[in-house]
Each structure stands twice: as structure tokens, then as C-alpha cells.
PDB file of C-alpha atoms in Angstrom:
ATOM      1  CA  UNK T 769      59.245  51.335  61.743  1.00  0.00           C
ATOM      2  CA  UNK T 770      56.671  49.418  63.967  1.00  0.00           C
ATOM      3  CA  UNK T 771      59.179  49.183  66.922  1.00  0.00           C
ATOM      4  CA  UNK T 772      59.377  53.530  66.959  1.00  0.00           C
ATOM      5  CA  UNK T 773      55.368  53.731  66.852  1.00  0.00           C
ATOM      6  CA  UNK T 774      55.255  51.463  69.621  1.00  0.00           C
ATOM      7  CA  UNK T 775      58.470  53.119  71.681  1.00  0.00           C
ATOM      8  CA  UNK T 776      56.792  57.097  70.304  1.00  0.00           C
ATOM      9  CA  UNK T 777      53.357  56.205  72.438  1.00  0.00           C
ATOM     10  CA  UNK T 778      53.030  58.379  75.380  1.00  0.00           C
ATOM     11  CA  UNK T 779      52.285  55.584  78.187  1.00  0.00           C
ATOM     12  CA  UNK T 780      55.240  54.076  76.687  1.00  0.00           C
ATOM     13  CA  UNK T 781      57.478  57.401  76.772  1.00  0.00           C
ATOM     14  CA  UNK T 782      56.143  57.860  80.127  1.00  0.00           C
ATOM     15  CA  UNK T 783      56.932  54.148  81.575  1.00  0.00           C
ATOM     16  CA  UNK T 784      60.344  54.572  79.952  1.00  0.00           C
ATOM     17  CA  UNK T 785      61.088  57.672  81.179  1.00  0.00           C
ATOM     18  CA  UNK T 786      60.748  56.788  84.397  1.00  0.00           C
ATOM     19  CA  UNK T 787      62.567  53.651  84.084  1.00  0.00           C
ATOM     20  CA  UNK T 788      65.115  55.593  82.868  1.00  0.00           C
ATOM     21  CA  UNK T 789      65.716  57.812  85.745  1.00  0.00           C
ATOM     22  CA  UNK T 790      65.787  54.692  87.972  1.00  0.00           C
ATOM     23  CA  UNK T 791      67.875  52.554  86.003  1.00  0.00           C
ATOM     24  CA  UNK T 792      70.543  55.961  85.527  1.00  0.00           C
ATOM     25  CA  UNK T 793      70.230  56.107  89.282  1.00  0.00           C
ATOM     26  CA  UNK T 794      71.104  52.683  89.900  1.00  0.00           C
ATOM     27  CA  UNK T 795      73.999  53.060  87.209  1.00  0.00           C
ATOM     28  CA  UNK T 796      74.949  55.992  88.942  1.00  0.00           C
ATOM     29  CA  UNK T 797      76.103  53.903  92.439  1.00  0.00           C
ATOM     30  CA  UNK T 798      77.436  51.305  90.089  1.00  0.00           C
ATOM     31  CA  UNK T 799      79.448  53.912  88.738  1.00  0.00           C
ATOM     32  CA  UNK T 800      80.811  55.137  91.826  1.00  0.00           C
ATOM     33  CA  UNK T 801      82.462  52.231  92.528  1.00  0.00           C
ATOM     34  CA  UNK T 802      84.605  52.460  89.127  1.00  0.00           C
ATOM     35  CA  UNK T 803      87.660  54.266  87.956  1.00  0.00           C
ATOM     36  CA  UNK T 804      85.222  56.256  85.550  1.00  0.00           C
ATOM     37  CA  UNK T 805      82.977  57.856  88.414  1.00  0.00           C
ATOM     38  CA  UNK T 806      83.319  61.660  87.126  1.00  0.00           C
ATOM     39  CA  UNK T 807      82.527  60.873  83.887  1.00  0.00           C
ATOM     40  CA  UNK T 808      79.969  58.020  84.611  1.00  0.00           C
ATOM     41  CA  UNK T 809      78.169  60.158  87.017  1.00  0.00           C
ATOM     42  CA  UNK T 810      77.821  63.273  85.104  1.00  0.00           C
ATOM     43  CA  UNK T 811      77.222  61.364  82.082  1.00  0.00           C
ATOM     44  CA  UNK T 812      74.426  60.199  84.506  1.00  0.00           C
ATOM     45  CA  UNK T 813      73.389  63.818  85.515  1.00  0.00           C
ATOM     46  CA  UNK T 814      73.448  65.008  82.027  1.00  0.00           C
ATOM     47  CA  UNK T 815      71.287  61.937  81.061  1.00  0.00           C
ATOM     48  CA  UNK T 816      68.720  62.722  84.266  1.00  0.00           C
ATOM     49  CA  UNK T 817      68.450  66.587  82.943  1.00  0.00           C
ATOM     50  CA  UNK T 818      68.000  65.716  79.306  1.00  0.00           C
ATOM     51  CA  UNK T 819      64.672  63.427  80.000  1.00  0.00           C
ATOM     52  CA  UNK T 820      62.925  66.322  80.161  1.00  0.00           C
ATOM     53  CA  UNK T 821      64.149  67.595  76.646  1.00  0.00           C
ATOM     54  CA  UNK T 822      62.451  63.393  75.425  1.00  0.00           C
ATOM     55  CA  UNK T 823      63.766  60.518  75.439  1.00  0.00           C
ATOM     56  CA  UNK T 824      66.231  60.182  72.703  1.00  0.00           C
ATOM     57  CA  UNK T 825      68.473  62.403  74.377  1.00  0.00           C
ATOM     58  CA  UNK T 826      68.837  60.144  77.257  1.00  0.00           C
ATOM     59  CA  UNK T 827      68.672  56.753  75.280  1.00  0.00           C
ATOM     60  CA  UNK T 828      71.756  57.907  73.298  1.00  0.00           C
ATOM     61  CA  UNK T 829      73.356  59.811  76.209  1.00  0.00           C
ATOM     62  CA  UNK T 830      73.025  56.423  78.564  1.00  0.00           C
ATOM     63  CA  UNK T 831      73.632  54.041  75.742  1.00  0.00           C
ATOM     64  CA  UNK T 832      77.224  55.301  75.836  1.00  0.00           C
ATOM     65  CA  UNK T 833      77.639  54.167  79.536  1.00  0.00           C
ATOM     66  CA  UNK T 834      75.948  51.619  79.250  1.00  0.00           C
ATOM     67  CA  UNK T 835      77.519  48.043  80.235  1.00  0.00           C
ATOM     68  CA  UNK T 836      76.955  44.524  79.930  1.00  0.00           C
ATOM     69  CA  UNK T 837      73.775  42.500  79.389  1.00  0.00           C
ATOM     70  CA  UNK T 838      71.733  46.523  79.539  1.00  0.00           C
ATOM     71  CA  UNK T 839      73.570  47.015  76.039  1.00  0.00           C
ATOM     72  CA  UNK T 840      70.815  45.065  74.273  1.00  0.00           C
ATOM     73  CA  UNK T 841      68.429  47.002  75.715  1.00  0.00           C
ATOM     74  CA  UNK T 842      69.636  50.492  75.401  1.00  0.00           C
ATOM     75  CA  UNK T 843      69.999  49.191  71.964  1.00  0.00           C
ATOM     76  CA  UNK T 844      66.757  48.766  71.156  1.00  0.00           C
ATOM     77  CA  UNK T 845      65.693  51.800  72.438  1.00  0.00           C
ATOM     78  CA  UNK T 846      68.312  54.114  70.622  1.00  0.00           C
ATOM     79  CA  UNK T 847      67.530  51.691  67.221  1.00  0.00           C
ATOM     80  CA  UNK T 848      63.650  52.744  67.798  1.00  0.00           C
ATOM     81  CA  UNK T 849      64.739  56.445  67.067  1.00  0.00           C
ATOM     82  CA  UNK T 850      65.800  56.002  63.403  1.00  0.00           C
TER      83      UNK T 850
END
């Protein structure tokens, strides 16, 4: 629909892309603090290496770690790939 033309733009793949990697980063110390570290942080890893396969691989590999008020936005970003 109108939000994947909008989220298949490549300033917009590009700006998420990088967000991405930060947020995954950030998610990453989070995680490190939690019982779930291993799987967290590869989960994390995994997600880092994929970006440069595009970013529906990441969206749906983060989306499953993801936590919290980010659910709603890894949400929208894994919706925009139907």
C-alpha cells in the first residue's frame, strides 16, 4: 500500500537502515543486562549482518526482540513489507 512506497524509497531505506543499526546497538546493551543476553545479542548480530541483505530481514529479525513502547514501531515497519 501507500505506507510500503513510502518505507521502499531509498532515502527512506537508507535513514532506516541506519537507524536500525543504532537502535540494535542500543538494544544490544539493553540486552546485556537481561537473562536473555545470548540470544538477544546474537539476535542483534544476526539483525546487524542481515541489513545488508535489505531491510525486511532486519525489521522482522528485530521485531522479535523487540520490547515495549518500540513494538509499535517495529510494527509498522514489518506491516510496510506486505
Amino acid at each position: 500500500g501507500r505506507i510500503s512506497k513510502i518505507f521502499n524509497s531509498q532515502p527512506i531505506q537508507h535513514a532506516l537502515s541506519v537507524g536500525l543499526v543504532k537502535t540494535i546497538a542500543h538494544m544490544g546493551t539493553i540486552a546485556a543486562t537481561s537473562t536473555t543476553t545470548v540470544a538477544a545479542t546474537t539476535m542483534a548480530k544476526t539483525a546487524v549482518i542481515a541489513t545488508a541483505c535489505g531491510i525486511g530481514t532486519v525489521a522482522y529479525g528485530v521485531g522479535k526482540i523487540a520490547l515495549g513502547t518500540t513494538r509499535k514501531a517495529w510494527s509498522l515497519i514489518v506491516s510496510s513489507e506486505e
